[in-house]
Short mmCIF file of C-alpha atoms and ligand atoms in Angstrom, two decimals:
data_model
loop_
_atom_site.label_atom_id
_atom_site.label_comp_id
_atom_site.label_asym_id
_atom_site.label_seq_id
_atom_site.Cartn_x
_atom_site.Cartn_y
_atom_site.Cartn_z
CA UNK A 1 0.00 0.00 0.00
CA UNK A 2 0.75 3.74 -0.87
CA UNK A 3 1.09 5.32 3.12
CA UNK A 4 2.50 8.91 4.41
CA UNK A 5 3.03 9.42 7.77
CA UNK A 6 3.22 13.35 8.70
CA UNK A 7 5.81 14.53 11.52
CA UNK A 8 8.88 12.46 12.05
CA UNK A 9 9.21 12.49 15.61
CA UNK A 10 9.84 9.59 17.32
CA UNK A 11 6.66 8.22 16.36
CA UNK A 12 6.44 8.93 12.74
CA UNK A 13 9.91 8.41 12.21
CA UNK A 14 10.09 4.66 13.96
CA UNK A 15 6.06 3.97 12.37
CA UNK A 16 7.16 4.86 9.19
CA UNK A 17 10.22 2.79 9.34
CA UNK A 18 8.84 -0.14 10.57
CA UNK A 19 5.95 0.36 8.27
CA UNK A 20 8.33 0.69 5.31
CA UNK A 21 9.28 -2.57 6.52
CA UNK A 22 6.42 -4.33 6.52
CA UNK A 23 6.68 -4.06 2.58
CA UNK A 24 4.29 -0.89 2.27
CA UNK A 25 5.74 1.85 0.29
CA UNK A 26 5.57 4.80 3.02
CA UNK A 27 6.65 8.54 2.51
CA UNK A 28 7.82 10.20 5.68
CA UNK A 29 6.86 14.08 6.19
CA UNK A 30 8.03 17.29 8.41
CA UNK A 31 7.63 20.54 8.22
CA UNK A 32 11.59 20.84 9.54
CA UNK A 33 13.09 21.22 6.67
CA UNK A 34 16.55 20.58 8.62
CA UNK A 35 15.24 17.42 9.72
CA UNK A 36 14.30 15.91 6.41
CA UNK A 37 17.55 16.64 5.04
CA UNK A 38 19.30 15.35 7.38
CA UNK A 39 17.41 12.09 6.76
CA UNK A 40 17.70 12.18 2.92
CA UNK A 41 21.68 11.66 4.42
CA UNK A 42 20.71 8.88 6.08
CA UNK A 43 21.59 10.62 9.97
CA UNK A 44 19.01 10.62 12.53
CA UNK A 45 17.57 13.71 14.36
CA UNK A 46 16.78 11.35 17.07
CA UNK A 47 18.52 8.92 19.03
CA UNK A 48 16.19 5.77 19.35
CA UNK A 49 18.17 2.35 18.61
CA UNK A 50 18.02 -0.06 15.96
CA UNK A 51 16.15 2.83 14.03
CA UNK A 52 19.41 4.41 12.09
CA UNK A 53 19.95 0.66 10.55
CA UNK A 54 16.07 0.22 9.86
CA UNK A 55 15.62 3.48 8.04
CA UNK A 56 18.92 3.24 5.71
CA UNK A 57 18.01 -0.54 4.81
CA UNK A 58 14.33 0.79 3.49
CA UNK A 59 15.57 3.51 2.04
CA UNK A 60 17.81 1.84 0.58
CA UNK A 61 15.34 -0.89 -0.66
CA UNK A 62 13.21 2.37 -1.88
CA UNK A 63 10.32 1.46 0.22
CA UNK A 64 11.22 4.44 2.50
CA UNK A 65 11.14 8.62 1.30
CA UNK A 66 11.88 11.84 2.93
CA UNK A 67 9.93 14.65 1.96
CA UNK A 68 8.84 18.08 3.35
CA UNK A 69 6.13 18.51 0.32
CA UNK A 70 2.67 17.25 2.36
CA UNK A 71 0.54 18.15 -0.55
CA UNK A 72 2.33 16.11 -3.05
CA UNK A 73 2.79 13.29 -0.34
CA UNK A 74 -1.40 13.23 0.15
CA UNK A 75 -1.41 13.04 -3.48
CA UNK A 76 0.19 9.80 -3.86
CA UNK A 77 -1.00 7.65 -1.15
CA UNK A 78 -4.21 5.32 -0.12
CA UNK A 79 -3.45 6.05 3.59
CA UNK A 80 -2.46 9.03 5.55
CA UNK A 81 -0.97 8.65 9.38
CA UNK A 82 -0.67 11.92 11.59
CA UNK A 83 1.90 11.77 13.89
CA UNK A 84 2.40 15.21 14.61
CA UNK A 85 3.35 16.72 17.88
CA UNK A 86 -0.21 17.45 20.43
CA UNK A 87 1.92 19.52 22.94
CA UNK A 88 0.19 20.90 26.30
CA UNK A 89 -1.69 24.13 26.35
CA UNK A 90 -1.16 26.05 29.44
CA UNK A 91 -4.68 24.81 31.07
CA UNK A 92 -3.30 21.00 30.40
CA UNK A 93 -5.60 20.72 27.55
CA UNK A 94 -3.85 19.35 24.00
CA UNK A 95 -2.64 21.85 21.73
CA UNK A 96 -4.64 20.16 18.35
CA UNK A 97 -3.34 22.88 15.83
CA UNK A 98 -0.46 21.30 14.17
CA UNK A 99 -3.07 18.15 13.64
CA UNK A 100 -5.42 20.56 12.25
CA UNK A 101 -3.31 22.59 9.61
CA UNK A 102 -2.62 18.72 8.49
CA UNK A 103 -6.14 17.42 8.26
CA UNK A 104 -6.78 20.98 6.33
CA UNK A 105 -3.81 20.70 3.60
CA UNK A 106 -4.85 16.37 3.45
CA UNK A 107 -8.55 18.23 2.77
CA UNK A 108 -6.96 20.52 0.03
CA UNK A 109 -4.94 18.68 -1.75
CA UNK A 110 -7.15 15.14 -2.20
CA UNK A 111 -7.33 13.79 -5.44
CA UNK A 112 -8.95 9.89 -4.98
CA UNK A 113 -10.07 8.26 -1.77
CA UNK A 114 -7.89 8.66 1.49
CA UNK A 115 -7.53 6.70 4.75
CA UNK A 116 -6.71 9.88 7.49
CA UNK A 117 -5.68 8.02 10.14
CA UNK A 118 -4.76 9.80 13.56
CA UNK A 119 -1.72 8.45 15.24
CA UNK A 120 -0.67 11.35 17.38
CA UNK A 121 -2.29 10.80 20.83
CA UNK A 122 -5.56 13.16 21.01
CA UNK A 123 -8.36 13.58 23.15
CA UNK A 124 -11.95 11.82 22.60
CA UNK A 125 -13.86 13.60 19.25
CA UNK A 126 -10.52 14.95 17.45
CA UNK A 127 -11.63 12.03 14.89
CA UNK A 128 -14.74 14.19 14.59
CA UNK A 129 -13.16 17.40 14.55
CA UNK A 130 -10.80 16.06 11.83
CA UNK A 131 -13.73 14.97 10.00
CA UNK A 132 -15.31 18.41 9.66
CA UNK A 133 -12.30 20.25 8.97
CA UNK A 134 -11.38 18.18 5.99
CA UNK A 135 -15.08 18.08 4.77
CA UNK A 136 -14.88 21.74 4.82
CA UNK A 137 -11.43 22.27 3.12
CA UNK A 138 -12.09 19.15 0.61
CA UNK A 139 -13.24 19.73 -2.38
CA UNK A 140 -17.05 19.06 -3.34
CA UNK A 141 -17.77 15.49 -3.26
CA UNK A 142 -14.09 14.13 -1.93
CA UNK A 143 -14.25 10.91 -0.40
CA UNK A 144 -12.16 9.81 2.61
CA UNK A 145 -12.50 8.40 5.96
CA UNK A 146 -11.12 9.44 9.13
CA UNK A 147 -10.01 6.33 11.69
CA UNK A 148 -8.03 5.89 14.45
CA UNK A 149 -4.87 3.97 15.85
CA UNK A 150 -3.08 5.10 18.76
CA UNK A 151 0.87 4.29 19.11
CA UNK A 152 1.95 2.61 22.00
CA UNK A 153 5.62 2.80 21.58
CA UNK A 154 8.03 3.72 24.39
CA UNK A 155 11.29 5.82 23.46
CA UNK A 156 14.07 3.76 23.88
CA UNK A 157 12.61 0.41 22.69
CA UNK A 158 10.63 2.02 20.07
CA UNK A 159 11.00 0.27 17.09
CA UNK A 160 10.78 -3.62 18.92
CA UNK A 161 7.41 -2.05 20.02
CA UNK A 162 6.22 -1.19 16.77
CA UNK A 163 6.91 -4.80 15.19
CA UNK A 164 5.89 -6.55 18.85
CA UNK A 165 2.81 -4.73 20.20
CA UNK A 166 0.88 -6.30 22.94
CA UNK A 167 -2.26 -5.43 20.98
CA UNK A 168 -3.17 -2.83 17.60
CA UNK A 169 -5.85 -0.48 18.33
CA UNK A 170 -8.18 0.29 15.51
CA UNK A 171 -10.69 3.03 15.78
CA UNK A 172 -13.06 2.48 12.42
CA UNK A 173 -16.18 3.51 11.41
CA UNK A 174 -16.79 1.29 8.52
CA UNK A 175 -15.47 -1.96 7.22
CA UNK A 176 -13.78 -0.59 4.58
CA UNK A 177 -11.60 1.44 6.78
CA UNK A 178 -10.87 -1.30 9.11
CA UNK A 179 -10.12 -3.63 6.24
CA UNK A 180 -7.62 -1.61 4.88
CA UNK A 181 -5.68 -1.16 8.24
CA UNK A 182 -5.74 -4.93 9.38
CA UNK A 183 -4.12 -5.55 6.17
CA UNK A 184 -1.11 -3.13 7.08
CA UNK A 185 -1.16 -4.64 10.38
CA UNK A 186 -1.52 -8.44 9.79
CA UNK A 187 1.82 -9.14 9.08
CA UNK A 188 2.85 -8.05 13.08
CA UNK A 189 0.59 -11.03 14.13
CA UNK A 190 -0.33 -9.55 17.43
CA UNK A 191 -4.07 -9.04 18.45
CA UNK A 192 -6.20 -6.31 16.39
CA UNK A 193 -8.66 -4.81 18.58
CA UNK A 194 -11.32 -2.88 16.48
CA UNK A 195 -13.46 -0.31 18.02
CA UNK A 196 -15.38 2.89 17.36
CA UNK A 197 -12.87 5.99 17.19
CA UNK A 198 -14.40 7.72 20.20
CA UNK A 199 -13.55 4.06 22.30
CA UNK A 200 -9.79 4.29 20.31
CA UNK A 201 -9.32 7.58 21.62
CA UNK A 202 -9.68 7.21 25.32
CA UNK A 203 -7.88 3.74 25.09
CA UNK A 204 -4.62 5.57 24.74
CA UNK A 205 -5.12 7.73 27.22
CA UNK A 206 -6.67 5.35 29.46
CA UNK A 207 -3.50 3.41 29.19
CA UNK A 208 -1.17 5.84 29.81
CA UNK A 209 -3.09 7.46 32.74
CA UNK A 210 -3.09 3.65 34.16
CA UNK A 211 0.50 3.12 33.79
CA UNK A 212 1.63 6.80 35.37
CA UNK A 213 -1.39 5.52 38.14
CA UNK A 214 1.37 2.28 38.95
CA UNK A 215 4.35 4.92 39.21
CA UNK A 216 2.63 7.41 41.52
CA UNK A 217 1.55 4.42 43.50
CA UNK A 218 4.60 3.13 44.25
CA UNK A 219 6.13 6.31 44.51
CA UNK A 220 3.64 6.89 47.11
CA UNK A 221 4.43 3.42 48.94
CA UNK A 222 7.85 4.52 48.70
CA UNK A 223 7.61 7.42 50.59
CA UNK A 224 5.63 5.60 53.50
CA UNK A 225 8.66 2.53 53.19
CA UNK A 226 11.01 5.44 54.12
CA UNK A 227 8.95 6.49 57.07
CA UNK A 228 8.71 3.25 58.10
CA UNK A 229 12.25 2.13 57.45
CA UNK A 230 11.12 -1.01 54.75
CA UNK A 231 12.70 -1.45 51.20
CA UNK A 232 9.88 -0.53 48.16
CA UNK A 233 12.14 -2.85 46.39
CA UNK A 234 11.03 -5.76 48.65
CA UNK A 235 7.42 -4.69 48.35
CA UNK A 236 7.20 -4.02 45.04
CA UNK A 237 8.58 -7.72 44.15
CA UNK A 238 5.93 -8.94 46.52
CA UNK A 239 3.12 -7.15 45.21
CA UNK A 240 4.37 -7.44 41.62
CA UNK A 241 4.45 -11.46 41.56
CA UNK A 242 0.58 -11.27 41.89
CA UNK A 243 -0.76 -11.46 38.48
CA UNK A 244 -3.61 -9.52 38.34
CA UNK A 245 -0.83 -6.37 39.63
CA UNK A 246 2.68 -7.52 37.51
CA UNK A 247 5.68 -6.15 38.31
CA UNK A 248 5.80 -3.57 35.56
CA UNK A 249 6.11 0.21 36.32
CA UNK A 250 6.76 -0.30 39.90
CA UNK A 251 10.02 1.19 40.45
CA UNK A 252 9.89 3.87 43.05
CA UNK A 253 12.23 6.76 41.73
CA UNK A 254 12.02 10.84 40.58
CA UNK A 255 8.75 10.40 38.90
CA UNK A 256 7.82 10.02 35.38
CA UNK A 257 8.61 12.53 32.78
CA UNK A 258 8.66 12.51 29.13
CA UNK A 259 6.56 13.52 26.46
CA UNK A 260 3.65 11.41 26.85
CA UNK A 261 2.49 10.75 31.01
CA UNK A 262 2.88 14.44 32.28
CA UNK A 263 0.72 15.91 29.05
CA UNK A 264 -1.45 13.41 28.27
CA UNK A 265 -2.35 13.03 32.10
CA UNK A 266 -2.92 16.49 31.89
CA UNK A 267 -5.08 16.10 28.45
CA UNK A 268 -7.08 13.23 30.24
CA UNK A 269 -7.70 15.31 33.43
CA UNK A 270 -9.07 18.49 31.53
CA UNK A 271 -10.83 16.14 28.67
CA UNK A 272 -12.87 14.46 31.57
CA UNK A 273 -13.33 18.25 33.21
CA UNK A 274 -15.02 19.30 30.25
CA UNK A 275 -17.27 16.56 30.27
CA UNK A 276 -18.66 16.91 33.41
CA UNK A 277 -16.78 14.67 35.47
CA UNK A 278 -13.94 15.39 38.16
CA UNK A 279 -11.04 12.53 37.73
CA UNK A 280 -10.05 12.88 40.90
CA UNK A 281 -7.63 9.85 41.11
CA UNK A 282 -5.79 10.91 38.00
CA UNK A 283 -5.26 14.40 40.12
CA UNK A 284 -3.73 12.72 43.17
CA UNK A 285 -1.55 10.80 40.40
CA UNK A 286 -0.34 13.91 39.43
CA UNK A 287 0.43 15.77 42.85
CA UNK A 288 2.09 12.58 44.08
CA UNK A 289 4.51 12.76 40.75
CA UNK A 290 5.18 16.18 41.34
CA UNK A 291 5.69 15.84 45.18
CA UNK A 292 8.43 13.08 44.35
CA UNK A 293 10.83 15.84 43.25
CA UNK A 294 10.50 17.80 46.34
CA UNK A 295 10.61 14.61 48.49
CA UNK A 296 14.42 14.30 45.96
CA UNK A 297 15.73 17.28 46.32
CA UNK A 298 14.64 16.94 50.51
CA UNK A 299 17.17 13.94 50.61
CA UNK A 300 19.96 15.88 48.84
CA UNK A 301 19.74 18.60 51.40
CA UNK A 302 19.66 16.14 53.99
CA UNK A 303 22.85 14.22 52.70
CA UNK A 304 24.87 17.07 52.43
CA UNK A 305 23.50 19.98 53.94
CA UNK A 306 23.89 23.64 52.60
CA UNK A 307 23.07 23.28 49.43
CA UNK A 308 24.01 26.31 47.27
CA UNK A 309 27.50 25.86 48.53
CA UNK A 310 28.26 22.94 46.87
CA UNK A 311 29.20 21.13 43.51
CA UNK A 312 26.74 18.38 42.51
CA UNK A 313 27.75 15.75 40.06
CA UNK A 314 24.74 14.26 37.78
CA UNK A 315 23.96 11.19 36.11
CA UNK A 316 21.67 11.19 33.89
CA UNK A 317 19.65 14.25 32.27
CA UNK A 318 16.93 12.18 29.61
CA UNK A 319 13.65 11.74 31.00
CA UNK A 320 14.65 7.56 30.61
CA UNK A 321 17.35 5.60 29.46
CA UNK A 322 18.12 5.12 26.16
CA UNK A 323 16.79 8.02 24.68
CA UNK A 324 17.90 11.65 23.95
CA UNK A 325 14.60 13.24 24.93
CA UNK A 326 14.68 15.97 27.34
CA UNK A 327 10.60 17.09 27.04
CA UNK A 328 9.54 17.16 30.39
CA UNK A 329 12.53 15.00 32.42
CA UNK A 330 12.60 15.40 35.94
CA UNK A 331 16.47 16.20 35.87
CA UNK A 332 15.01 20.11 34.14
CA UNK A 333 12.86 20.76 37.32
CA UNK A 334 15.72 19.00 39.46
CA UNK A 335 19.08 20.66 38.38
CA UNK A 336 17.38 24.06 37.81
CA UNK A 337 15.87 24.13 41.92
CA UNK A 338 19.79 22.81 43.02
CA UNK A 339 20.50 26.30 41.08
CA UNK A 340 18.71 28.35 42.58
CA UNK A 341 19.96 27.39 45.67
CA UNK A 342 23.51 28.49 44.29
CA UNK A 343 24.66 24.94 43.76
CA UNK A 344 27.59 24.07 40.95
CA UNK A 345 26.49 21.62 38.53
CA UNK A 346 27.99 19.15 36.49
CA UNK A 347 26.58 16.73 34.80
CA UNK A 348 27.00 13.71 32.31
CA UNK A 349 24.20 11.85 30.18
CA UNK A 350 25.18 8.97 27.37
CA UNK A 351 22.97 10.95 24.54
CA UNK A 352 21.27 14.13 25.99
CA UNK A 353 23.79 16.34 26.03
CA UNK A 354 23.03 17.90 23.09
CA UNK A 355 19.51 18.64 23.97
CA UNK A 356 20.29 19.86 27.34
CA UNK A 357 22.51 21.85 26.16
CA UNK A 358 19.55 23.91 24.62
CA UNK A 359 17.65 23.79 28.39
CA UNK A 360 20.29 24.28 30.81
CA UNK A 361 22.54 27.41 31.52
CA UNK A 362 25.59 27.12 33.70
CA UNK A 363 25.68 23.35 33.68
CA UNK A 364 29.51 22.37 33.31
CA UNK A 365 28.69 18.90 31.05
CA UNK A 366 31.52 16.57 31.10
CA UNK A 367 32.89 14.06 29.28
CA UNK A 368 31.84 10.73 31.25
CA UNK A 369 30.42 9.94 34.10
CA UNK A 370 34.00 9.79 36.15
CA UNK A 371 34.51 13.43 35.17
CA UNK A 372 30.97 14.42 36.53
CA UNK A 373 32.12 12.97 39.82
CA UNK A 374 35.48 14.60 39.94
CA UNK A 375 35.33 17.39 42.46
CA UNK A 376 31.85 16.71 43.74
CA UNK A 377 30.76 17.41 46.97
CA UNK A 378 27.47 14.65 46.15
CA UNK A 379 26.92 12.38 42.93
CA UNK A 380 23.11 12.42 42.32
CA UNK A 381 21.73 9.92 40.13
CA UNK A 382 18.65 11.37 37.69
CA UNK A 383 18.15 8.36 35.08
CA UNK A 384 18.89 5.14 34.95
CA UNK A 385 21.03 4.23 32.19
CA UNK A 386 22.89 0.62 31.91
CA UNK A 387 26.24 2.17 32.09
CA UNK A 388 25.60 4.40 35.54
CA UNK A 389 25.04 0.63 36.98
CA UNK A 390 28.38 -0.80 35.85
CA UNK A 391 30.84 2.35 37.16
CA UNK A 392 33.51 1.70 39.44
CA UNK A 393 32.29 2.84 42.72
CA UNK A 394 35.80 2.87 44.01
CA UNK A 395 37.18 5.37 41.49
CA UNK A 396 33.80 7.32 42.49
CA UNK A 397 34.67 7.95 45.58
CA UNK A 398 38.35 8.84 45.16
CA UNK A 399 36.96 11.35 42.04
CA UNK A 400 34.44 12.83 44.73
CA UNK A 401 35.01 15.41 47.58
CA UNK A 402 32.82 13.74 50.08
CA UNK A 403 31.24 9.72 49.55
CA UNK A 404 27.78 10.78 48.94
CA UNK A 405 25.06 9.13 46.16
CA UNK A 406 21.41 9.90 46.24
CA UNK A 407 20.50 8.17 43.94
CA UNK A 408 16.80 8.91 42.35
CA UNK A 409 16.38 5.46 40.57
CA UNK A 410 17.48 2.73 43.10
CA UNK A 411 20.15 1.19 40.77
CA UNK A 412 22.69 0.47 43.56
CA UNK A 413 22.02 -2.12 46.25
CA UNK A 414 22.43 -0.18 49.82
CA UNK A 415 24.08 -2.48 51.48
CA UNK A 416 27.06 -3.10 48.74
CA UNK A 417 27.51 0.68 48.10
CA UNK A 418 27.20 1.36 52.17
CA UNK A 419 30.01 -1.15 52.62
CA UNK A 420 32.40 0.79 50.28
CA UNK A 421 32.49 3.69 52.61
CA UNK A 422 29.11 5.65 51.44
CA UNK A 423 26.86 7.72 52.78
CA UNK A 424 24.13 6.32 50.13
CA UNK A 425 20.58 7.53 49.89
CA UNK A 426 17.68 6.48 47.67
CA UNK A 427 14.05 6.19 47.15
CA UNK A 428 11.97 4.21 49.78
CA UNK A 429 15.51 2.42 51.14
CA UNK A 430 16.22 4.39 54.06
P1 NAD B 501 7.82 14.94 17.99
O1 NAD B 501 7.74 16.33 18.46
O2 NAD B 501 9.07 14.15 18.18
O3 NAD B 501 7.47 14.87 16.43
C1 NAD B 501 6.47 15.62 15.83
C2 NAD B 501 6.95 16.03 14.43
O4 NAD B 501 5.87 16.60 13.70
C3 NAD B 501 8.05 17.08 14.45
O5 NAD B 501 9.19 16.59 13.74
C4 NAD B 501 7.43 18.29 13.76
O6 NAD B 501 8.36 19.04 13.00
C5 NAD B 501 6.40 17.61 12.87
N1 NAD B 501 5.31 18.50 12.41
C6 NAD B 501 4.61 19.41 13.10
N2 NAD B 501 3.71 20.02 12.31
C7 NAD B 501 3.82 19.44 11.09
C8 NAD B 501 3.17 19.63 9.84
N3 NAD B 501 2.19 20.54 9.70
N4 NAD B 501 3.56 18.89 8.79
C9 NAD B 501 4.55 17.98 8.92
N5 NAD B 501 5.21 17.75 10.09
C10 NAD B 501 4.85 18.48 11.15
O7 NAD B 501 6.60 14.18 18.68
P2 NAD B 501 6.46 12.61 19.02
O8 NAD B 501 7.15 12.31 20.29
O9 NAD B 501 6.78 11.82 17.81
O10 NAD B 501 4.91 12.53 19.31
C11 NAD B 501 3.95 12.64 18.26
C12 NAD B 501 2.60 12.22 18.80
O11 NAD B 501 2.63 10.84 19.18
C13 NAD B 501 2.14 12.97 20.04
O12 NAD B 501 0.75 13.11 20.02
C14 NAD B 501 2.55 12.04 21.18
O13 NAD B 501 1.77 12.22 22.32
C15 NAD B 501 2.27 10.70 20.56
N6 NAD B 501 3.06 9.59 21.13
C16 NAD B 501 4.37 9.79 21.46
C17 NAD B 501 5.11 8.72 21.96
C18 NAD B 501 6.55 8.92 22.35
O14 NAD B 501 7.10 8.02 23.00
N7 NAD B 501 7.18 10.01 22.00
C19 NAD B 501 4.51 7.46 22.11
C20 NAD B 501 3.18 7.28 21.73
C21 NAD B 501 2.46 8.37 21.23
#
C-alpha cells in the first residue's frame, strides 16, 4: 500500500520505518526542513536504537522517502498517518493545531479516496473534529474516511514495540476502513482490537493514565517505606508477583517525565473536566509525581547539607534511558531548583547532552560519568542508564570530595555501596 506518515518524531519516524518494513511503500513528512535533510543523508535527528539501521536498509530498498512537500505526499498515497506533535496548552488541555493545519492541507490537496488516520495521541472527538475540517477544506464530493490507531511505543525500545505490540488499536467507522488497516497490520501477528474511534481515543489515554497511576503508586508506597524504614524494592517484588498487579512500572524513583504521562495526564484530566466529570484519582496521580521531586531534592539537602555551597555531580539528564529526549525529564525541574539554591552543577548523560545543552545554563557537562564525579561534593543519580550501573564505585569515591550518592532510581544495592564507605541515599531504602 501507498502510506504517508506526517511529523517524524519519534513516532512517525520509527512507524514509518517499521511500516516501510512491513513491505508498504511509506513517505515520511516534516515541516523541519533541517530534519528531512538530514534524513535524505541517512543521519538521525533522534537517538532511538536499531532505528538508524532500519531506516537506511528501506531507504535503501526504496520502500522508505523523505519529503517536506505534504501536498504532493497526500497526493500519492491510499493512507495518511498523523503523527504530529499534540503539545500541552497552558490549562493541560492538548494543543490540536499542528493536527489541524494537516487534516486541512490532506482536505486541500485530495485527489482519490484517502484513509486519514490519527496516530498522534488526542483527546476523545478529534476524529470528529478532523472529519469536519477536511469536509470543509475538501473539495465538493471528496471521499475519505477518518479512523483511528493510537501508538503505543516507548522511546528507547521504540522500534521492537512497533513490530511486537501487545495489541493494535483500531478506531473504524466502517469496514472498509478497518479492512484496509488490518491488512497493514496483519503481518505483526499480534491481536487487532477494532473499536469505534471515540472508544480508540480514550484507550490511549486510558492506558497511559493507568501506567503513570502504577508509578505514583509506588512512589507513594515509597515514601511511607522510608517512614517506616522497609525497602519498596522488597514490596514491590511482593506485590508485583501477583498477576492480576505484575511487576511492571513499579520502580519507586524521581517520577515520570517525558513527552507522553505528564501531558497526556494532563489532556485526560481536563478532557474528563469538560465533560462533566472530576477525575479525581488521576489528580492525586499527578500531585504525588510532582511531590516526588521535592521529596528528591529533601534527601539531597539532607545528605549534604547547605546546598548552594556545593558542587553536585549528575547522572543522567533524559527523562529515561536510552533516549535523547529531554521534554519534560525530571532532571530540568531538578538541576534548575539545586540552582537556585547556588549549587555548581555538572553533569554527564550517554545521549542528551546535546539537547540539554539547549535547556540548561551554567551546567559544566563533562565528558563521562568519572569526570561528573570529579570534584563533587554529592553524585546524584537522575536516570537510569545501563552504564551508571556498571561504574567503578571505588574510582567514584576517590573522584568525589565527600562519599555521597542519592541516587533517584534505586540502581545500587544499599548495602554493597554502604560497605564501600558511602553515605548512600535512595528512594523508599532508608
Ligand atoms: P515529535 O515532536 O518528536 O514529532 C512531531 C513532528 O511533527 C516534528 O518533527 C514536527 O516538525 C512535525 N510536524 C509538526 N507540524 C507538522 C506539519 N504541519 N507537517 C509535517 N510535520 C509536522 O513528537 P512525538 O514524540 O513523535 O509525538 C507525536 C505524537 O505521538 C504525540 O501526540 C505524542 O503524544 C504521541 N506519542 C508519542 C510517543 C513517544 O514516546 N514520543 C509514544 C506514543 C504516542
Amino acid at each position: 500500500m501507498k502510506l504517508s506518515v506526517v511529523g517524524c518524531g519519534y513516532v512517525g519516524l520509527v512507524s514509518g520505518a517499521c511500516l516501510a518494513s512491513l513491505g508498504n511503500e511509506v513517505v515520511c513528512v516534516d515541516i523541519d526542513k533541517r530534519k528531512i535533510a538530514l534524513l535524505k543523508k541517512g543521519k538521525m535527528p533522534i537517538y532511538e536504537p536499531g532505528l538508524g539501521d532500519l531506516v537506511r536498509e528501506n531507504v535503501r530498498r526504496r520502500r522508505l522517502f523523505f519529503t517536506s512537500d505534504l501536498k504532493r505526499a497526500v497526493r500519492k498515497s491510499d493512507v495518511i498517518f498523523i503523527a504530529v506533535g499534540t503539545p500541552p496548552r497552558p490549562n493541560g488541555g492538548a494543543d490540536l493545531s499542528f493536527v489541524e493545519n494537516v487534516a486541512r492541507t490532506i482536505a486541500e490537496e485530495m485527489n482519490s479516496f484517502k484513509i486519514i488516520v490519527e496516530k498522534s495521541t488526542v483527546p476523545v472527538e478529534t476524529g470528529e473534529w478532523i472529519q469536519k475540517t477536511v469536509e470543509r477544506y475538501a473539495k465538493k464530493g471528496a471521499k475519505f474516511e477518518v479512523a483511528s490507531n493510537p501508538e503505543f511505543l516507548r522511546e528507547g525500545t521504540a522500534v521492537k514495540d512497533f513490530m511486537h505490540p501487545d495489541r493494535v488499536i483500531l478506531g473504524v467507522e466502517s469496514k472498509k476502513a478497518e479492512e484496509a488497516l488490518r491488512q497493514i497490520y496483519r503481518p505483526l501477528k499480534v491481536p487487532i482490537v477494532a473499536t469505534d474511534i471515540r472508544s480508540a481515543e480514550i484507550i490511549k489515554h486510558a492506558s497511559n493514565s493507568f501506567l503513570a497511576m502504577k508509578i505514583s503508586f509506588i512512589n507513594a508506597i515509597s515514601n511511607l517505606c522510608d517512614a517506616a524504614k522497609a525497602d519498596v524494592g522488597q514490596v514491590a517484588l511482593g506485590v508485583g508477583l501477583d498477576r492480576r498487579i505484575g511487576p511492571a512500572f513499579l520502580n519507586a524513583g524521581i517520577g515520570f517525565g517525558g513527552f507522553c504521562f505528564p501531558k497526556d495526564l494532563a489532556a485526560f484530566i481536563h478532557l474528563s473536566e469538560k465533560l462533566g466529570y472530576d477525575f479525581e484519582l488521576l489528580r492525586a496521580v499527578e500531585k504525588i509525581n510532582q511531590n516526588q521531586k521535592a521529596v528528591f531534592l529533601k534527601k539531597i539537602d539532607q545528605a549534604i547539607w547547605n546546598v548552594g555551597s556545593k558542587t553536585i555531580g549528575v547522572l543522567g539528564l533524559s527523562f529515561k534511558p536510552d533516549t535523547d529526549d529531554m521534554r519534560f525529564a525530571p532532571s530540568i525541574e531538578i538541576i534548575e531548583a539545586l540552582q537556585a539554591q547556588g549549587a555548581r552543577v555538572r553533569a554527564f548523560d550517554p545521549h542528551a547532552m546535546p539537547k540539554a545543552g539547549e535547556i540548561f545554563k551554567n551546567v559544566v557537562f563533562c565528558k563521562d560519568s568519572y569526570s561528573a564525579c570529579r570534584g563533587s561534593d554529592c553524585l546524584v543519580i537522575l536516570t537510569e542508564w545501563d552504564e551508571f550501573k556498571k561504574l567503578d564505585l571505588k574510582k567514584v569515591k576517590k573522584l568525589l570530595n565527600q562519599p555521597v550518592i542519592v541516587d533517584g532510581r534505586n540502581i545500587y544495592r544499599p548495602e554493597e555501596v554502604r560497605a564501600l564507605g558511602f553515605r548512600y541515599f535512595s528512594m523508599g531504602r532508608s
